[in-house]
Short mmCIF file of C-alpha atoms and ligand atoms in Angstrom, two decimals:
data_model
loop_
_atom_site.label_atom_id
_atom_site.label_comp_id
_atom_site.label_asym_id
_atom_site.label_seq_id
_atom_site.Cartn_x
_atom_site.Cartn_y
_atom_site.Cartn_z
CA MET A 9 -29.09 -3.83 -20.53
CA GLU A 10 -31.57 -4.94 -23.19
CA ASN A 11 -33.85 -2.31 -24.66
CA GLU A 12 -36.95 -4.34 -23.97
CA LEU A 13 -36.14 -4.65 -20.26
CA LYS A 14 -35.28 -0.99 -20.13
CA HIS A 15 -38.59 -0.08 -21.71
CA GLU A 16 -40.39 -2.25 -19.16
CA LEU A 17 -38.54 -0.64 -16.26
CA PHE A 18 -39.37 2.88 -17.38
CA LYS A 19 -43.03 1.87 -17.62
CA LEU A 20 -43.01 0.33 -14.14
CA HIS A 21 -41.07 3.21 -12.56
CA PRO A 22 -41.99 6.56 -14.10
CA MET A 23 -39.49 8.29 -11.77
CA LEU A 24 -36.67 6.83 -13.86
CA LYS A 25 -37.50 9.36 -16.55
CA LYS A 26 -36.74 12.22 -14.15
CA ILE A 27 -33.60 10.46 -12.99
CA THR A 28 -32.41 10.07 -16.57
CA ASN A 29 -32.97 13.79 -17.11
CA LYS A 30 -30.81 14.55 -14.07
CA ASP A 31 -33.74 16.17 -12.28
CA THR A 32 -33.51 15.80 -8.52
CA ILE A 33 -35.87 13.22 -7.07
CA PHE A 34 -37.21 12.09 -3.70
CA TRP A 35 -37.97 8.39 -3.66
CA GLU A 36 -39.92 6.74 -0.87
CA ASN A 37 -39.15 3.10 -0.09
CA THR A 38 -42.49 1.32 0.18
CA LYS A 39 -40.79 -1.82 1.55
CA TRP A 40 -39.83 0.02 4.75
CA MET A 41 -40.97 -1.86 7.82
CA LYS A 42 -41.45 -0.74 11.41
CA LYS A 43 -39.43 -3.70 12.49
CA ALA A 44 -36.81 -4.06 9.79
CA LYS A 45 -35.21 -7.44 9.25
CA THR A 46 -32.56 -9.25 7.26
CA ASP A 47 -31.07 -12.76 7.09
CA LEU A 48 -27.83 -11.46 5.68
CA PHE A 49 -26.34 -9.81 8.72
CA SER A 50 -26.71 -9.65 12.48
CA MET A 51 -26.02 -7.32 15.36
CA GLU A 52 -23.63 -9.91 16.77
CA GLU A 53 -21.17 -8.98 14.06
CA VAL A 54 -21.42 -5.35 15.13
CA ASP A 55 -20.82 -6.28 18.77
CA ASP A 56 -17.75 -8.26 17.67
CA ALA A 57 -16.46 -5.29 15.73
CA GLU A 58 -16.91 -3.06 18.74
CA GLU A 59 -14.98 -5.52 20.92
CA THR A 60 -12.21 -5.83 18.35
CA LEU A 61 -11.83 -2.06 18.19
CA LYS A 62 -11.58 -2.00 21.99
CA ARG A 63 -8.74 -4.54 21.91
CA PHE A 64 -6.90 -2.32 19.42
CA SER A 65 -7.24 0.89 21.41
CA SER A 66 -3.91 0.50 23.18
CA TYR A 67 -2.17 -0.06 19.84
CA LEU A 68 -3.93 2.85 18.16
CA LYS A 69 -2.85 5.21 20.94
CA VAL A 70 0.78 4.29 20.34
CA ALA A 71 0.54 4.32 16.55
CA PHE A 72 -1.40 7.59 16.33
CA PRO A 73 -0.60 10.00 19.20
CA GLU A 74 -3.63 12.08 18.12
CA LEU A 75 -5.75 9.25 19.59
CA GLU A 76 -4.32 9.71 23.09
CA GLU A 77 -7.14 12.10 23.91
CA SER A 78 -9.90 9.66 22.92
CA ASP A 79 -8.13 6.73 24.62
CA GLY A 80 -7.53 4.98 21.32
CA PHE A 81 -11.07 5.27 20.00
CA ILE A 82 -11.72 6.50 16.48
CA GLU A 83 -14.87 8.55 16.98
CA SER A 84 -16.36 11.89 15.98
CA SER A 85 -18.52 14.33 17.89
CA ILE A 86 -22.03 15.60 17.26
CA GLN A 87 -22.63 19.30 16.95
CA ALA A 88 -25.69 21.53 16.64
CA ILE A 89 -25.68 23.68 13.48
CA PRO A 90 -28.58 26.12 13.98
CA ASN A 91 -27.05 28.79 11.73
CA MET A 92 -26.79 26.38 8.81
CA LYS A 93 -30.44 25.51 9.27
CA VAL A 94 -31.40 29.18 8.98
CA ALA A 95 -29.10 29.63 5.97
CA LEU A 96 -30.65 26.67 4.16
CA GLU A 97 -34.19 27.78 4.99
CA LYS A 98 -33.47 31.19 3.53
CA GLU A 99 -31.67 29.90 0.44
CA PHE A 100 -34.37 27.35 -0.42
CA GLY A 101 -37.41 29.30 0.75
CA THR A 102 -38.76 26.69 3.12
CA SER A 103 -39.07 26.45 6.87
CA ILE A 104 -37.88 23.28 8.57
CA ALA A 105 -39.24 22.20 11.94
CA GLY A 106 -36.85 20.39 14.30
CA GLN A 107 -33.19 20.78 15.24
CA PHE A 108 -30.16 20.28 12.98
CA ILE A 109 -27.36 18.13 14.35
CA LEU A 110 -24.17 17.39 12.43
CA LYS A 111 -22.38 14.06 12.82
CA CYS A 112 -18.78 15.15 12.42
CA ASP A 113 -17.22 12.20 10.56
CA TYR A 114 -15.34 14.72 8.43
CA ALA A 115 -13.17 15.15 11.53
CA LEU A 116 -12.60 11.45 12.29
CA PRO A 117 -8.97 10.94 13.27
CA ILE A 118 -6.43 9.18 11.03
CA SER A 119 -8.15 9.70 7.67
CA GLY A 120 -10.78 12.45 7.95
CA SER A 121 -13.79 10.61 6.53
CA ILE A 122 -16.41 7.99 7.31
CA LYS A 123 -13.97 5.44 5.83
CA ALA A 124 -11.97 5.70 9.05
CA ARG A 125 -14.71 3.44 10.46
CA GLY A 126 -15.14 0.47 8.11
CA GLY A 127 -11.83 0.71 6.28
CA ILE A 128 -9.63 0.88 9.34
CA TYR A 129 -11.64 -1.79 11.11
CA GLU A 130 -11.17 -4.31 8.30
CA VAL A 131 -7.42 -3.71 8.22
CA LEU A 132 -7.18 -4.19 12.00
CA LYS A 133 -9.30 -7.32 11.94
CA HIS A 134 -7.15 -8.80 9.18
CA ALA A 135 -3.96 -7.97 11.08
CA GLU A 136 -5.35 -9.58 14.22
CA ARG A 137 -6.32 -12.74 12.35
CA LEU A 138 -2.85 -13.10 10.81
CA ALA A 139 -0.97 -12.37 14.03
CA ILE A 140 -3.08 -14.81 16.06
CA ALA A 141 -2.80 -17.56 13.43
CA ASN A 142 0.97 -17.21 13.56
CA SER A 143 1.11 -17.24 17.38
CA LEU A 144 2.37 -13.68 17.56
CA LEU A 145 -0.66 -12.36 19.43
CA LYS A 146 -3.38 -13.50 21.83
CA LYS A 147 -6.66 -11.70 22.36
CA GLU A 148 -5.72 -11.12 26.01
CA ASP A 149 -2.44 -9.36 25.10
CA ASP A 150 -1.80 -5.65 25.19
CA TYR A 151 -2.13 -4.88 21.49
CA ALA A 152 0.52 -2.17 21.72
CA VAL A 153 2.85 -5.05 20.84
CA LEU A 154 1.65 -4.61 17.26
CA ALA A 155 3.68 -1.42 17.05
CA THR A 156 6.98 -3.26 17.56
CA GLU A 157 9.50 -3.92 14.78
CA LYS A 158 8.96 -7.66 15.08
CA LEU A 159 5.30 -7.38 14.18
CA ARG A 160 5.88 -4.78 11.50
CA ALA A 161 8.41 -7.10 9.86
CA PHE A 162 5.85 -9.91 10.04
CA PHE A 163 3.14 -7.86 8.30
CA GLN A 164 5.60 -6.81 5.59
CA GLN A 165 5.21 -10.27 4.08
CA TYR A 166 1.58 -9.50 3.32
CA THR A 167 -0.28 -7.20 0.98
CA ILE A 168 -3.63 -5.46 1.32
CA ALA A 169 -5.34 -4.27 -1.85
CA VAL A 170 -8.41 -2.11 -2.38
CA GLY A 171 -10.33 -0.31 -5.15
CA SER A 172 -11.47 3.20 -4.31
CA THR A 173 -12.68 6.61 -5.43
CA GLY A 174 -10.25 8.07 -2.88
CA ASN A 175 -11.22 8.04 0.76
CA LEU A 176 -11.35 4.28 1.27
CA GLY A 177 -7.91 4.00 -0.30
CA LEU A 178 -6.69 6.72 2.03
CA SER A 179 -7.95 4.93 5.14
CA ILE A 180 -6.66 1.49 4.11
CA GLY A 181 -3.36 2.95 2.95
CA ILE A 182 -2.64 4.95 6.09
CA MET A 183 -3.67 2.14 8.45
CA GLY A 184 -2.12 -0.67 6.43
CA LYS A 185 1.24 1.09 6.04
CA LYS A 186 1.31 1.99 9.73
CA LEU A 187 1.06 -1.72 10.63
CA GLY A 188 3.75 -2.61 8.08
CA PHE A 189 1.68 -4.14 5.25
CA ASN A 190 2.31 -3.58 1.58
CA VAL A 191 -0.70 -1.66 0.32
CA VAL A 192 -1.93 -1.45 -3.27
CA VAL A 193 -4.71 1.04 -4.00
CA HIS A 194 -6.57 0.88 -7.30
CA MET A 195 -7.86 4.40 -7.82
CA SER A 196 -10.73 5.35 -10.12
CA SER A 197 -10.50 8.36 -12.43
CA ASP A 198 -12.48 10.43 -9.89
CA ALA A 199 -9.80 10.19 -7.22
CA LYS A 200 -8.23 13.53 -6.39
CA GLU A 201 -4.51 14.05 -7.02
CA TRP A 202 -3.81 15.02 -3.43
CA LYS A 203 -5.21 11.74 -2.15
CA LYS A 204 -2.95 9.77 -4.49
CA ALA A 205 0.06 11.91 -3.58
CA LEU A 206 -0.55 11.46 0.14
CA LEU A 207 -0.83 7.70 -0.26
CA ARG A 208 2.42 7.49 -2.21
CA GLU A 209 4.09 9.57 0.48
CA LYS A 210 2.94 7.00 3.04
CA GLY A 211 4.52 4.26 0.93
CA ALA A 212 1.43 2.76 -0.70
CA THR A 213 1.40 1.72 -4.36
CA VAL A 214 -1.23 3.65 -6.26
CA ILE A 215 -2.54 2.27 -9.55
CA GLU A 216 -4.52 4.80 -11.55
CA TYR A 217 -7.39 4.06 -13.91
CA GLU A 218 -8.98 6.16 -16.61
CA ALA A 219 -12.19 4.33 -15.80
CA ASP A 220 -14.67 4.60 -12.96
CA TYR A 221 -14.86 2.95 -9.56
CA SER A 222 -16.37 -0.39 -10.66
CA VAL A 223 -13.45 -1.00 -13.03
CA ALA A 224 -10.88 -0.08 -10.37
CA VAL A 225 -12.51 -2.52 -7.93
CA GLU A 226 -12.77 -5.29 -10.52
CA ASN A 227 -9.10 -5.00 -11.47
CA GLY A 228 -8.01 -4.85 -7.86
CA ARG A 229 -10.03 -7.95 -7.06
CA LYS A 230 -8.59 -9.88 -10.02
CA GLU A 231 -5.00 -8.92 -9.26
CA ALA A 232 -5.38 -9.79 -5.58
CA GLU A 233 -6.82 -13.23 -6.39
CA GLN A 234 -3.53 -14.24 -7.97
CA ASP A 235 -1.55 -13.55 -4.80
CA PRO A 236 -2.23 -15.83 -1.81
CA MET A 237 -0.46 -13.33 0.47
CA CYS A 238 -2.85 -10.57 -0.57
CA HIS A 239 -6.10 -9.62 1.14
CA PHE A 240 -8.55 -7.68 -1.02
CA ILE A 241 -10.84 -5.30 0.81
CA ASP A 242 -14.02 -5.62 -1.18
CA ASP A 243 -16.05 -2.44 -0.91
CA GLU A 244 -18.88 -4.06 -2.89
CA ASN A 245 -19.31 -7.13 -0.67
CA SER A 246 -17.41 -6.89 2.59
CA LYS A 247 -19.27 -7.62 5.81
CA ASP A 248 -16.26 -6.50 7.82
CA LEU A 249 -16.44 -3.02 6.34
CA PHE A 250 -20.17 -2.97 7.02
CA SER A 251 -19.66 -4.02 10.66
CA GLY A 252 -17.07 -1.31 11.22
CA TYR A 253 -19.47 1.34 9.94
CA ALA A 254 -22.33 -0.01 12.02
CA VAL A 255 -20.42 0.45 15.30
CA ALA A 256 -21.10 4.18 14.84
CA ALA A 257 -24.74 3.57 15.77
CA LYS A 258 -23.98 2.05 19.18
CA ARG A 259 -21.73 4.95 20.01
CA LEU A 260 -24.20 7.52 18.71
CA LYS A 261 -26.80 6.18 21.13
CA VAL A 262 -24.46 7.03 24.01
CA GLN A 263 -23.66 10.46 22.55
CA PHE A 264 -27.37 11.24 22.22
CA GLU A 265 -27.99 10.20 25.83
CA LYS A 266 -25.20 12.48 27.04
CA ALA A 267 -26.54 15.37 24.97
CA ASN A 268 -30.14 14.76 26.08
CA ILE A 269 -31.33 14.17 22.55
CA LEU A 270 -34.41 11.98 22.74
CA VAL A 271 -35.46 9.47 20.11
CA ASP A 272 -38.92 8.03 20.65
CA GLU A 273 -42.51 8.20 19.41
CA ALA A 274 -42.79 11.92 20.16
CA HIS A 275 -39.20 12.74 19.09
CA PRO A 276 -38.52 11.25 15.66
CA LEU A 277 -34.98 11.11 14.33
CA PHE A 278 -34.25 11.74 10.65
CA VAL A 279 -30.82 10.75 9.35
CA TYR A 280 -29.36 11.82 6.01
CA LEU A 281 -26.42 9.79 4.70
CA PRO A 282 -24.42 10.44 1.52
CA CYS A 283 -24.23 7.17 -0.43
CA GLY A 284 -21.68 5.78 -2.89
CA VAL A 285 -21.52 2.01 -3.20
CA GLY A 286 -23.55 1.76 0.00
CA GLY A 287 -21.34 0.22 2.69
CA GLY A 288 -20.78 3.32 4.80
CA PRO A 289 -24.34 4.62 4.90
CA GLY A 290 -25.69 1.06 4.91
CA GLY A 291 -23.73 0.02 7.96
CA VAL A 292 -24.71 3.14 9.87
CA ALA A 293 -28.36 2.77 8.83
CA TYR A 294 -28.45 -0.87 9.85
CA GLY A 295 -27.10 -0.11 13.32
CA LEU A 296 -29.37 2.88 13.86
CA ARG A 297 -32.51 0.99 12.92
CA GLU A 298 -31.56 -1.96 15.14
CA ILE A 299 -31.10 0.46 18.03
CA PHE A 300 -33.79 3.12 17.52
CA GLY A 301 -36.31 0.96 15.65
CA GLU A 302 -39.26 2.63 13.97
CA HIS A 303 -38.44 6.04 15.43
CA VAL A 304 -35.49 6.62 13.11
CA HIS A 305 -36.12 7.54 9.48
CA ILE A 306 -33.14 7.17 7.20
CA PHE A 307 -32.58 8.68 3.78
CA PHE A 308 -29.63 8.10 1.45
CA ALA A 309 -28.34 11.01 -0.63
CA GLU A 310 -26.79 10.61 -4.08
CA PRO A 311 -25.62 12.93 -6.88
CA VAL A 312 -27.97 13.23 -9.88
CA ALA A 313 -25.26 11.64 -12.06
CA SER A 314 -24.69 8.62 -9.76
CA PRO A 315 -27.94 7.46 -8.13
CA CYS A 316 -26.91 3.79 -8.15
CA MET A 317 -28.50 2.81 -4.82
CA THR A 318 -31.73 4.62 -5.67
CA ILE A 319 -32.21 2.79 -8.95
CA GLY A 320 -30.98 -0.52 -7.51
CA LEU A 321 -33.57 -0.42 -4.72
CA MET A 322 -36.36 1.04 -6.84
CA THR A 323 -36.10 -1.64 -9.52
CA ASP A 324 -35.02 -4.48 -7.16
CA LEU A 325 -32.20 -5.08 -9.60
CA HIS A 326 -29.49 -3.97 -7.13
CA ASP A 327 -26.12 -4.53 -8.86
CA GLU A 328 -27.77 -5.68 -12.08
CA ILE A 329 -28.48 -2.11 -13.09
CA SER A 330 -25.97 0.72 -13.45
CA VAL A 331 -26.47 4.45 -13.90
CA GLU A 332 -24.90 4.08 -17.35
CA ASP A 333 -27.72 1.68 -18.28
CA ILE A 334 -30.17 4.56 -17.99
CA GLY A 335 -27.99 7.06 -19.80
CA LEU A 336 -26.20 8.79 -16.92
CA ASP A 337 -22.45 9.46 -16.99
CA ASN A 338 -21.52 8.98 -13.30
CA LYS A 339 -19.53 12.23 -13.45
CA THR A 340 -19.76 14.32 -10.31
CA GLU A 341 -17.62 16.62 -8.18
CA ALA A 342 -18.78 14.53 -5.23
CA ASP A 343 -15.90 12.11 -5.80
CA GLY A 344 -16.76 9.91 -2.80
CA LEU A 345 -20.18 9.23 -4.30
CA ALA A 346 -19.12 8.65 -7.92
CA VAL A 347 -20.29 5.04 -8.04
CA GLY A 348 -22.36 3.71 -10.95
CA ARG A 349 -23.36 0.33 -9.55
CA ALA A 350 -24.44 -0.27 -5.97
CA SER A 351 -23.45 -3.08 -3.64
CA LYS A 352 -25.93 -5.94 -3.93
CA PHE A 353 -25.24 -7.05 -0.37
CA VAL A 354 -25.99 -3.60 1.04
CA GLY A 355 -29.01 -3.02 -1.20
CA LYS A 356 -30.55 -6.34 -0.13
CA VAL A 357 -29.95 -5.66 3.56
CA MET A 358 -31.38 -2.15 3.28
CA GLU A 359 -34.69 -3.22 1.69
CA THR A 360 -36.77 -2.88 4.85
CA TYR A 361 -34.43 -0.54 6.76
CA ILE A 362 -34.30 2.76 4.91
CA SER A 363 -37.12 5.20 4.32
CA GLY A 364 -35.95 6.40 0.95
CA CYS A 365 -33.38 8.14 -1.21
CA TYR A 366 -33.02 11.53 -2.82
CA THR A 367 -30.63 13.13 -5.29
CA VAL A 368 -28.78 16.45 -5.38
CA LYS A 369 -27.14 18.48 -8.11
CA ASP A 370 -23.45 19.34 -7.98
CA GLU A 371 -24.33 23.06 -8.00
CA GLU A 372 -26.38 22.51 -4.86
CA LEU A 373 -23.44 20.81 -3.16
CA PHE A 374 -21.34 23.91 -3.81
CA THR A 375 -24.12 26.23 -2.67
CA SER A 376 -24.20 24.29 0.58
CA LEU A 377 -20.39 24.38 0.81
CA GLY A 378 -20.53 28.17 0.72
CA LEU A 379 -23.41 28.42 3.17
CA ALA A 380 -21.71 26.14 5.70
CA MET A 381 -18.55 28.20 5.60
CA GLU A 382 -20.46 31.49 5.95
CA SER A 383 -22.90 30.38 8.62
CA GLU A 384 -20.87 27.94 10.74
CA GLY A 385 -17.25 28.36 9.61
CA LEU A 386 -17.51 24.73 8.59
CA PHE A 387 -15.66 23.09 5.71
CA LEU A 388 -16.80 19.73 4.33
CA GLU A 389 -15.87 18.10 1.02
CA PRO A 390 -18.57 18.27 -1.70
CA SER A 391 -19.74 14.66 -1.15
CA ALA A 392 -20.49 15.37 2.49
CA HIS A 393 -22.87 18.19 1.58
CA ALA A 394 -25.31 15.76 -0.01
CA GLY A 395 -26.71 15.15 3.49
CA MET A 396 -27.53 18.84 4.00
CA PHE A 397 -30.35 18.61 1.45
CA GLY A 398 -32.22 15.91 3.30
CA PRO A 399 -34.38 18.19 5.45
CA ILE A 400 -35.20 20.41 2.46
CA GLN A 401 -36.15 17.41 0.35
CA LEU A 402 -38.25 16.04 3.19
CA MET A 403 -40.11 19.33 3.65
CA LYS A 404 -40.65 19.89 -0.07
CA ASN A 405 -41.31 16.35 -1.31
CA GLY A 406 -41.78 14.19 1.74
CA GLN A 407 -45.08 15.46 3.12
CA SER A 408 -46.89 12.28 2.18
CA TYR A 409 -44.20 10.25 3.96
CA LEU A 410 -44.65 12.36 7.10
CA GLU A 411 -48.41 11.99 7.01
CA LYS A 412 -48.37 8.28 6.33
CA HIS A 413 -46.16 7.72 9.38
CA ASN A 414 -48.02 10.18 11.62
CA LEU A 415 -45.02 12.45 11.85
CA ALA A 416 -46.40 15.74 10.56
CA ASP A 417 -47.43 17.03 14.01
CA LYS A 418 -44.23 15.83 15.69
CA MET A 419 -41.71 17.76 13.64
CA GLU A 420 -41.18 20.52 16.22
CA HIS A 421 -39.52 17.87 18.39
CA ALA A 422 -37.68 16.13 15.56
CA THR A 423 -33.92 15.85 15.16
CA HIS A 424 -32.36 16.04 11.70
CA LEU A 425 -29.00 14.29 11.88
CA ILE A 426 -26.82 15.22 8.93
CA TRP A 427 -23.96 12.79 8.50
CA ALA A 428 -20.99 14.90 7.41
CA THR A 429 -18.89 12.17 5.84
CA GLY A 430 -15.59 13.83 4.93
CA GLY A 431 -13.39 16.86 4.52
CA SER A 432 -10.86 17.58 7.25
CA MET A 433 -7.91 16.33 5.22
CA VAL A 434 -8.63 18.40 2.11
CA PRO A 435 -5.57 20.64 1.52
CA GLN A 436 -5.92 24.42 1.82
CA GLU A 437 -5.58 25.16 -1.91
CA MET A 438 -8.29 22.62 -2.75
CA ARG A 439 -10.56 24.19 -0.16
CA GLU A 440 -10.10 27.58 -1.77
CA GLU A 441 -10.83 26.12 -5.18
CA TYR A 442 -14.05 24.56 -3.88
CA LEU A 443 -15.09 27.75 -2.13
CA LYS A 444 -14.59 29.71 -5.34
CA LYS A 445 -17.19 27.47 -6.99
CA ALA A 446 -19.63 28.05 -4.15
C1 PLP B 519 -17.19 6.79 0.64
C2 PLP B 519 -17.88 8.02 1.01
C3 PLP B 519 -19.26 8.07 1.15
C4 PLP B 519 -20.17 6.89 0.87
O1 PLP B 519 -19.79 5.65 1.35
P1 PLP B 519 -20.09 4.34 0.49
O2 PLP B 519 -19.68 3.22 1.36
O3 PLP B 519 -19.27 4.43 -0.75
O4 PLP B 519 -21.54 4.35 0.16
C5 PLP B 519 -19.82 9.27 1.51
N1 PLP B 519 -19.08 10.36 1.74
C6 PLP B 519 -17.74 10.35 1.63
C7 PLP B 519 -16.97 11.60 1.89
C8 PLP B 519 -17.09 9.18 1.26
O5 PLP B 519 -15.77 9.17 1.13
#
């Protein structure tokens, strides 16, 4: 980035100075609209994704016996975490009105993170497309047929490739190998050893990079382009991934109804989503705003070293600005969020949808990791703890947001939904290592 442009940006957006210094920030999105809108995506695509996942449920039950209980649906529960609320209030010396609910994506079946939504969906959709095009499947069929040797042998002709900081690779690898595909995962330097080892054990090819996520994705994309039998799952641009994530919102609506959690004028919903390149939180945010409208207030959470979505939205430059451009190193223990350049597609869609972004320090993630274990017996990976700071940030730095939207007097009846994005697959020795740092 040219110095002159940089100078201009820092003048226009004084908050960039704090971001550069790795101070935590709370940024309010002034483009937020009551009725959010975009030309780039539609709810129809989400409905399609939901239908596709339904068709696959009979296959998924056969392929993953753990899904028997949920009738072939990959979904997570919601859970109240009142003790964590008290622990956070005490630790950070602030009182928070409203109830704390955890969205337990850390416990999603198959791959233990939010990537079990978008990632698995795109693999399934691709498999369906190929099988139908080759007259091996019809939409009316029982999809359990996909678990037969005949279909596995068919998919073995094809390759799926992906670039990842870890969890997306894990989801694509586990699902792709189960169907019979060759899978190539381009892993950034942040990716944890155990994730690579697990993928190799499943039969995926893991290519390691010394560089960060953007380089892993770029190389993966280039390599895949040269092979007509290869499908590249493009975390920076894929609408299929986005659709798969967005299905979560339709299902959450039903879960809230069952649990008697109201979302309306008098009962605002605040949602805190850890953000990397943007697809996961973006898809969920899109769906929630389409369903709950102006009564849901969504904040993205990023590490102080990797606030790519924050700076992309703030400056309107989206993928034309990276955290390195403003002197940050993109090095964080929150490996799932170690992304230096945000998705342009997601950033553009989100313009009128999200309320804002905030950042957290790695030390705070570990503080939260310890508190969650002590107060709720809950283990989440560091990335997933970024969401825990949302209510604190809102109370400490979001008062003007609450007043502007007439929310200040409604907080007693508010719900704070913390999207816990990953952790159930972290091996025991890693957990202990993390807890030692807490
Ligand atoms: C990938 C990931 C995220 C963020 O999703 P993006 O699509 O990269 O924004 C958050 N938490 C965890 C644990 C993840 O693996």
